[in-house]
Amino acid sequence: MLGTRRACGGAWLLRAARGPDPGRSASGARGQGWLQPTGYDTGVKVYNSLTRRKDPLIVSRADAASWYSCGPTVYDHAHLGHACSYVRFDIIRRILSRVFGCTVVMVMGITDVDDKIIRRANEIRNLCLVSPRVRCPPWPPWKRSARSCDAGVAVGAMSVSPASLARLYEEDFKQDMAALKVLPPTAYLRVTEHVPQIVAFIERLIANGHAYCTAKGNVYFDLQSRGDRYGKLVGVAPGPVGEPVDSDKRHTSDFALWKAAKPQEPFWGSPWGDGRPGWHIECSTIASLVFGSQLDIHSGGVDLAFPHHENEIAQCEAFHQCPQWGNYFLHSGHLHVKGGGEKMSKSLKNYVTIKDFLRSTSPDVFRLFCLRSSYRSAIDYSEGALLEARSLLRATAAFVEDARAYLRGQLAGGPIQEDVLWERLGRTKAAVQAALADDFDTVRAVDAVMDLVHHGNRQLKAASEEPRGPRSPAVLGAIVAFVEQFFETVGISLAERQCVPGAGSPAALHSLVEELVRFRLKVRQFALASGEAPGEAPGEARRQRLLERQPLLEACDALRRDLAVHGISIKDRSGSSTWELLDPRTEDPKPRS
């Protein structure tokens, strides 16, 4: 409970403090003394921020690779900059699991107590108090009470709990991730639910000589106690900027592990007085709680490398008394606003929320947009780049639909160059595997798949121009299966028809459209049939009959256009008609007048 101290410590803490197996030598500066782990070689070479080179990715166990992901600080809606990082690492996680046979155990920490959360709660509370015409958000967390709320904050007439605000935005974040098709971690761990363990972690750091308490009740990590072992990610630590004149640190570069309580802020009890955890200690404790003294993979945005990840390394290696805690650090590049060259962020007020974005663009389009750049590189957000991703996705879906029509005999076509396509398919599979094993190079992998689609389309076009002769459906079936499997691996589904949002039951809609398209086909075939009666002279009578049936053809065309507006695309082929149900967010927008 907030504001009280619970018994801390535990078996996990004792086990974790014992450290790794003996015999591992101490590591030095960045890239020097990195210890290549032993275990399961995934077959992937990954760019490791610890060494600044591509290293063989070797995890402790194939059936339980440990991965810690820095989660959000939940004080507002997530934006596309967050989405880009989480989608990119979701793609990597899927590839590791589905291509390289590595089961990932992922833990994500949720920062639900922080200066930003407290500030945001106070801003909303003050807005409600000062502006009578402004209605407080009608969420259950908002309370009117003169007593202390459940986060230990007494505010008077209107009580806005930072803890309740955090819960609200945590759920909002999870909904955004689900909408983006990001797989949930194996477990979410909240900071506020692990404060006793954080206190015990800090106590161990003090006992090991790496932290100190001040008269004000603050606890700091003693950076000089690390010697030259600090700076594994950034080399030399930049000096602090804007240090308060009344700071009680021993050295300006030391960082906070425990912050003494301030008025109207959440607090917990500790041996050093009431207060709350610092930012960096949260992730170190949570990751150690689950994974102990050795972590396979740690991920986050490139802006977290310093100081957050650097300080995590210092804390964990000082706590576990080990030379190397995290074996691989993966960092994703920023999402930039094109033209400005600046990252998308709330502080710069240049962001687009995930919810707003997904109203007009599908998660599959955004995922393909992310796939078309290295996860480590910065990426420009622009309408042009999204249009390119949308166009590629539609072209791929159209090829799959046409190839299926050829398989079913609905697309009039003759023989194709089967041996050429088989050879092309084999080369593409090898190229995709090699690209993904090279630091998850999705750019090369997508290019190889799209090249295969291009050649498949050329063969279908050639076959339709020469409709006579034996058919060769097997190779096209194999290509369709591979293309669908690739996109399914990275989280994009081409196999299932996507239901238009809000359209009701997909099964019922499918049956309804199937009957409608079948009826339209019969009408169209009747209108196109020559229907010459016995003994009737060809020519004028046939032309007259086709002229009389022209309104039927026009009605069929009008129905096709009308249904397209609602996301139902009908394709008339020789002797048959096929259809697909499209998510309108994957379609090219109509030109504006």
PDB file of C-alpha atoms in Angstrom, residues 357-540:
ATOM      1  CA  PHE A 357      -3.588   7.639 -37.152  1.00  0.00           C
ATOM      2  CA  LEU A 358      -5.495   4.347 -37.212  1.00  0.00           C
ATOM      3  CA  ARG A 359      -8.734   6.110 -38.095  1.00  0.00           C
ATOM      4  CA  SER A 360      -7.436   6.579 -41.637  1.00  0.00           C
ATOM      5  CA  THR A 361      -4.613   4.034 -42.046  1.00  0.00           C
ATOM      6  CA  SER A 362      -4.584   0.314 -41.349  1.00  0.00           C
ATOM      7  CA  PRO A 363      -2.046  -1.274 -38.971  1.00  0.00           C
ATOM      8  CA  ASP A 364      -0.859  -3.462 -41.860  1.00  0.00           C
ATOM      9  CA  VAL A 365       0.080  -0.388 -43.910  1.00  0.00           C
ATOM     10  CA  PHE A 366       1.998   1.063 -40.961  1.00  0.00           C
ATOM     11  CA  ARG A 367       3.743  -2.254 -40.350  1.00  0.00           C
ATOM     12  CA  LEU A 368       4.877  -2.441 -43.982  1.00  0.00           C
ATOM     13  CA  PHE A 369       6.002   1.191 -43.677  1.00  0.00           C
ATOM     14  CA  CYS A 370       8.220   0.102 -40.747  1.00  0.00           C
ATOM     15  CA  LEU A 371       9.468  -2.991 -42.592  1.00  0.00           C
ATOM     16  CA  ARG A 372      10.841  -0.858 -45.408  1.00  0.00           C
ATOM     17  CA  SER A 373      13.622   0.584 -43.245  1.00  0.00           C
ATOM     18  CA  SER A 374      16.190  -0.903 -40.876  1.00  0.00           C
ATOM     19  CA  TYR A 375      14.949  -1.014 -37.305  1.00  0.00           C
ATOM     20  CA  ARG A 376      18.132   0.827 -36.288  1.00  0.00           C
ATOM     21  CA  SER A 377      17.706   3.740 -38.671  1.00  0.00           C
ATOM     22  CA  ALA A 378      15.688   6.912 -38.345  1.00  0.00           C
ATOM     23  CA  ILE A 379      12.609   6.904 -40.541  1.00  0.00           C
ATOM     24  CA  ASP A 380      10.769   9.868 -42.058  1.00  0.00           C
ATOM     25  CA  TYR A 381       7.045  10.001 -41.480  1.00  0.00           C
ATOM     26  CA  SER A 382       5.306  11.363 -44.566  1.00  0.00           C
ATOM     27  CA  GLU A 383       2.160  10.812 -46.571  1.00  0.00           C
ATOM     28  CA  GLY A 384       4.280   9.793 -49.561  1.00  0.00           C
ATOM     29  CA  ALA A 385       5.996   6.984 -47.660  1.00  0.00           C
ATOM     30  CA  LEU A 386       2.655   5.720 -46.347  1.00  0.00           C
ATOM     31  CA  LEU A 387       1.172   5.810 -49.864  1.00  0.00           C
ATOM     32  CA  GLU A 388       4.073   3.699 -51.134  1.00  0.00           C
ATOM     33  CA  ALA A 389       3.505   1.127 -48.386  1.00  0.00           C
ATOM     34  CA  ARG A 390      -0.237   1.127 -49.098  1.00  0.00           C
ATOM     35  CA  SER A 391       0.394   0.630 -52.816  1.00  0.00           C
ATOM     36  CA  LEU A 392       2.794  -2.296 -52.215  1.00  0.00           C
ATOM     37  CA  LEU A 393       0.325  -3.972 -49.885  1.00  0.00           C
ATOM     38  CA  ARG A 394      -2.505  -3.637 -52.384  1.00  0.00           C
ATOM     39  CA  ALA A 395      -0.319  -4.927 -55.231  1.00  0.00           C
ATOM     40  CA  THR A 396       0.632  -7.972 -53.156  1.00  0.00           C
ATOM     41  CA  ALA A 397      -2.969  -8.674 -52.172  1.00  0.00           C
ATOM     42  CA  ALA A 398      -4.062  -8.303 -55.818  1.00  0.00           C
ATOM     43  CA  PHE A 399      -1.412 -10.788 -56.955  1.00  0.00           C
ATOM     44  CA  VAL A 400      -2.486 -13.319 -54.320  1.00  0.00           C
ATOM     45  CA  GLU A 401      -6.124 -12.945 -55.397  1.00  0.00           C
ATOM     46  CA  ASP A 402      -5.260 -13.296 -59.114  1.00  0.00           C
ATOM     47  CA  ALA A 403      -3.066 -16.339 -58.437  1.00  0.00           C
ATOM     48  CA  ARG A 404      -5.890 -17.936 -56.473  1.00  0.00           C
ATOM     49  CA  ALA A 405      -8.272 -17.244 -59.331  1.00  0.00           C
ATOM     50  CA  TYR A 406      -5.818 -18.985 -61.691  1.00  0.00           C
ATOM     51  CA  LEU A 407      -5.661 -21.966 -59.312  1.00  0.00           C
ATOM     52  CA  ARG A 408      -9.461 -22.206 -59.247  1.00  0.00           C
ATOM     53  CA  GLY A 409      -9.678 -21.923 -63.009  1.00  0.00           C
ATOM     54  CA  GLN A 410     -11.483 -18.593 -62.785  1.00  0.00           C
ATOM     55  CA  LEU A 411      -8.695 -16.727 -64.527  1.00  0.00           C
ATOM     56  CA  ALA A 412      -8.463 -17.744 -68.144  1.00  0.00           C
ATOM     57  CA  GLY A 413      -4.859 -18.700 -68.690  1.00  0.00           C
ATOM     58  CA  GLY A 414      -2.603 -21.133 -70.414  1.00  0.00           C
ATOM     59  CA  PRO A 415       0.832 -22.484 -69.504  1.00  0.00           C
ATOM     60  CA  ILE A 416       3.387 -20.482 -67.572  1.00  0.00           C
ATOM     61  CA  GLN A 417       7.149 -20.884 -67.361  1.00  0.00           C
ATOM     62  CA  GLU A 418       6.950 -23.274 -64.452  1.00  0.00           C
ATOM     63  CA  ASP A 419      10.665 -24.041 -64.214  1.00  0.00           C
ATOM     64  CA  VAL A 420      11.494 -20.330 -64.135  1.00  0.00           C
ATOM     65  CA  LEU A 421       9.081 -19.680 -61.272  1.00  0.00           C
ATOM     66  CA  TRP A 422      10.260 -22.697 -59.266  1.00  0.00           C
ATOM     67  CA  GLU A 423      13.842 -21.484 -59.575  1.00  0.00           C
ATOM     68  CA  ARG A 424      12.809 -17.934 -58.661  1.00  0.00           C
ATOM     69  CA  LEU A 425      10.885 -19.179 -55.615  1.00  0.00           C
ATOM     70  CA  GLY A 426      13.897 -21.152 -54.347  1.00  0.00           C
ATOM     71  CA  ARG A 427      16.192 -18.154 -54.748  1.00  0.00           C
ATOM     72  CA  THR A 428      13.729 -15.890 -52.965  1.00  0.00           C
ATOM     73  CA  LYS A 429      13.416 -18.230 -49.976  1.00  0.00           C
ATOM     74  CA  ALA A 430      17.199 -18.318 -49.603  1.00  0.00           C
ATOM     75  CA  ALA A 431      17.482 -14.536 -50.007  1.00  0.00           C
ATOM     76  CA  VAL A 432      14.804 -13.867 -47.377  1.00  0.00           C
ATOM     77  CA  GLN A 433      16.411 -16.257 -44.892  1.00  0.00           C
ATOM     78  CA  ALA A 434      19.843 -14.666 -45.418  1.00  0.00           C
ATOM     79  CA  ALA A 435      18.451 -11.152 -45.075  1.00  0.00           C
ATOM     80  CA  LEU A 436      16.609 -11.881 -41.834  1.00  0.00           C
ATOM     81  CA  ALA A 437      19.699 -13.578 -40.390  1.00  0.00           C
ATOM     82  CA  ASP A 438      21.701 -10.410 -41.136  1.00  0.00           C
ATOM     83  CA  ASP A 439      20.495  -8.147 -38.298  1.00  0.00           C
ATOM     84  CA  PHE A 440      16.840  -8.687 -39.270  1.00  0.00           C
ATOM     85  CA  ASP A 441      17.265  -6.902 -42.611  1.00  0.00           C
ATOM     86  CA  THR A 442      13.586  -6.557 -43.503  1.00  0.00           C
ATOM     87  CA  VAL A 443      14.367  -4.118 -46.316  1.00  0.00           C
ATOM     88  CA  ARG A 444      16.178  -6.801 -48.350  1.00  0.00           C
ATOM     89  CA  ALA A 445      13.615  -9.426 -47.376  1.00  0.00           C
ATOM     90  CA  VAL A 446      10.639  -7.330 -48.526  1.00  0.00           C
ATOM     91  CA  ASP A 447      12.431  -6.403 -51.761  1.00  0.00           C
ATOM     92  CA  ALA A 448      13.073 -10.091 -52.505  1.00  0.00           C
ATOM     93  CA  VAL A 449       9.421 -10.999 -51.889  1.00  0.00           C
ATOM     94  CA  MET A 450       8.138  -8.110 -54.014  1.00  0.00           C
ATOM     95  CA  ASP A 451      10.485  -9.147 -56.828  1.00  0.00           C
ATOM     96  CA  LEU A 452       8.949 -12.629 -56.681  1.00  0.00           C
ATOM     97  CA  VAL A 453       5.460 -11.099 -56.819  1.00  0.00           C
ATOM     98  CA  HIS A 454       6.512  -9.034 -59.826  1.00  0.00           C
ATOM     99  CA  HIS A 455       7.702 -12.112 -61.730  1.00  0.00           C
ATOM    100  CA  GLY A 456       4.592 -14.040 -60.760  1.00  0.00           C
ATOM    101  CA  ASN A 457       2.406 -11.229 -62.122  1.00  0.00           C
ATOM    102  CA  ARG A 458       4.338 -11.228 -65.397  1.00  0.00           C
ATOM    103  CA  GLN A 459       3.716 -14.946 -65.827  1.00  0.00           C
ATOM    104  CA  LEU A 460       0.006 -14.549 -65.062  1.00  0.00           C
ATOM    105  CA  LYS A 461      -0.262 -11.772 -67.616  1.00  0.00           C
ATOM    106  CA  ALA A 462       1.546 -13.839 -70.247  1.00  0.00           C
ATOM    107  CA  ALA A 463      -0.735 -16.807 -69.530  1.00  0.00           C
ATOM    108  CA  SER A 464      -3.895 -14.704 -69.871  1.00  0.00           C
ATOM    109  CA  GLU A 465      -2.735 -13.448 -73.261  1.00  0.00           C
ATOM    110  CA  GLU A 466      -2.333 -17.050 -74.471  1.00  0.00           C
ATOM    111  CA  PRO A 467      -5.333 -18.859 -72.960  1.00  0.00           C
ATOM    112  CA  ARG A 468      -4.842 -22.181 -74.729  1.00  0.00           C
ATOM    113  CA  GLY A 469      -2.684 -25.080 -73.571  1.00  0.00           C
ATOM    114  CA  PRO A 470      -2.052 -26.975 -70.315  1.00  0.00           C
ATOM    115  CA  ARG A 471      -2.225 -25.110 -67.023  1.00  0.00           C
ATOM    116  CA  SER A 472       0.503 -25.032 -64.342  1.00  0.00           C
ATOM    117  CA  PRO A 473      -1.139 -24.134 -61.042  1.00  0.00           C
ATOM    118  CA  ALA A 474       1.188 -25.900 -58.555  1.00  0.00           C
ATOM    119  CA  VAL A 475       4.054 -23.401 -58.645  1.00  0.00           C
ATOM    120  CA  LEU A 476       1.691 -20.450 -58.258  1.00  0.00           C
ATOM    121  CA  GLY A 477       0.134 -22.184 -55.267  1.00  0.00           C
ATOM    122  CA  ALA A 478       3.583 -22.575 -53.726  1.00  0.00           C
ATOM    123  CA  ILE A 479       4.382 -18.910 -54.351  1.00  0.00           C
ATOM    124  CA  VAL A 480       1.094 -17.775 -52.791  1.00  0.00           C
ATOM    125  CA  ALA A 481       1.759 -19.948 -49.729  1.00  0.00           C
ATOM    126  CA  PHE A 482       5.273 -18.528 -49.321  1.00  0.00           C
ATOM    127  CA  VAL A 483       4.206 -14.885 -49.781  1.00  0.00           C
ATOM    128  CA  GLU A 484       1.369 -15.291 -47.288  1.00  0.00           C
ATOM    129  CA  GLN A 485       3.655 -17.068 -44.826  1.00  0.00           C
ATOM    130  CA  PHE A 486       6.250 -14.294 -45.030  1.00  0.00           C
ATOM    131  CA  PHE A 487       3.760 -11.525 -44.365  1.00  0.00           C
ATOM    132  CA  GLU A 488       2.065 -13.565 -41.642  1.00  0.00           C
ATOM    133  CA  THR A 489       5.481 -14.008 -39.990  1.00  0.00           C
ATOM    134  CA  VAL A 490       5.967 -10.247 -39.724  1.00  0.00           C
ATOM    135  CA  GLY A 491       2.388  -9.640 -38.594  1.00  0.00           C
ATOM    136  CA  ILE A 492       0.589  -8.789 -41.853  1.00  0.00           C
ATOM    137  CA  SER A 493      -2.271 -11.028 -42.912  1.00  0.00           C
ATOM    138  CA  LEU A 494      -3.032 -11.446 -46.611  1.00  0.00           C
ATOM    139  CA  ALA A 495      -4.861 -14.759 -46.272  1.00  0.00           C
ATOM    140  CA  GLU A 496      -8.039 -13.673 -44.562  1.00  0.00           C
ATOM    141  CA  ARG A 497     -10.447 -11.160 -45.998  1.00  0.00           C
ATOM    142  CA  GLN A 498     -10.480  -8.240 -43.641  1.00  0.00           C
ATOM    143  CA  CYS A 499     -13.871  -7.159 -42.418  1.00  0.00           C
ATOM    144  CA  VAL A 500     -14.730  -3.501 -42.853  1.00  0.00           C
ATOM    145  CA  PRO A 501     -14.717  -1.916 -39.366  1.00  0.00           C
ATOM    146  CA  GLY A 502     -18.184  -1.957 -37.858  1.00  0.00           C
ATOM    147  CA  ALA A 503     -19.635  -4.188 -40.550  1.00  0.00           C
ATOM    148  CA  GLY A 504     -20.888  -6.851 -38.138  1.00  0.00           C
ATOM    149  CA  SER A 505     -20.315 -10.591 -38.422  1.00  0.00           C
ATOM    150  CA  PRO A 506     -17.605 -11.405 -41.013  1.00  0.00           C
ATOM    151  CA  ALA A 507     -19.136 -14.828 -41.695  1.00  0.00           C
ATOM    152  CA  ALA A 508     -22.618 -13.446 -42.346  1.00  0.00           C
ATOM    153  CA  LEU A 509     -21.233 -10.651 -44.509  1.00  0.00           C
ATOM    154  CA  HIS A 510     -19.156 -13.131 -46.507  1.00  0.00           C
ATOM    155  CA  SER A 511     -22.201 -15.292 -47.273  1.00  0.00           C
ATOM    156  CA  LEU A 512     -24.310 -12.296 -48.210  1.00  0.00           C
ATOM    157  CA  VAL A 513     -21.725 -10.893 -50.627  1.00  0.00           C
ATOM    158  CA  GLU A 514     -21.128 -14.375 -52.081  1.00  0.00           C
ATOM    159  CA  GLU A 515     -24.829 -14.690 -52.988  1.00  0.00           C
ATOM    160  CA  LEU A 516     -24.955 -11.152 -54.377  1.00  0.00           C
ATOM    161  CA  VAL A 517     -21.893 -11.663 -56.597  1.00  0.00           C
ATOM    162  CA  ARG A 518     -23.240 -15.011 -57.814  1.00  0.00           C
ATOM    163  CA  PHE A 519     -26.581 -13.436 -58.793  1.00  0.00           C
ATOM    164  CA  ARG A 520     -24.815 -10.536 -60.530  1.00  0.00           C
ATOM    165  CA  LEU A 521     -22.680 -13.024 -62.491  1.00  0.00           C
ATOM    166  CA  LYS A 522     -25.791 -14.822 -63.790  1.00  0.00           C
ATOM    167  CA  VAL A 523     -27.298 -11.528 -64.891  1.00  0.00           C
ATOM    168  CA  ARG A 524     -24.089 -10.483 -66.603  1.00  0.00           C
ATOM    169  CA  GLN A 525     -23.686 -13.809 -68.388  1.00  0.00           C
ATOM    170  CA  PHE A 526     -27.267 -13.592 -69.634  1.00  0.00           C
ATOM    171  CA  ALA A 527     -26.669 -10.060 -70.934  1.00  0.00           C
ATOM    172  CA  LEU A 528     -23.504 -11.118 -72.781  1.00  0.00           C
ATOM    173  CA  ALA A 529     -24.884 -14.351 -74.254  1.00  0.00           C
ATOM    174  CA  SER A 530     -25.553 -14.302 -77.986  1.00  0.00           C
ATOM    175  CA  GLY A 531     -28.712 -16.375 -77.593  1.00  0.00           C
ATOM    176  CA  GLU A 532     -29.274 -16.929 -81.320  1.00  0.00           C
ATOM    177  CA  ALA A 533     -32.538 -18.738 -81.975  1.00  0.00           C
ATOM    178  CA  PRO A 534     -32.605 -21.708 -84.460  1.00  0.00           C
ATOM    179  CA  GLY A 535     -33.012 -20.507 -88.037  1.00  0.00           C
ATOM    180  CA  GLU A 536     -32.460 -16.904 -87.020  1.00  0.00           C
ATOM    181  CA  ALA A 537     -30.154 -14.927 -89.241  1.00  0.00           C
ATOM    182  CA  PRO A 538     -27.103 -13.651 -87.348  1.00  0.00           C
ATOM    183  CA  GLY A 539     -26.249 -10.015 -87.388  1.00  0.00           C
ATOM    184  CA  GLU A 540     -28.992  -7.466 -86.944  1.00  0.00           C
TER     185      GLU A 540
END
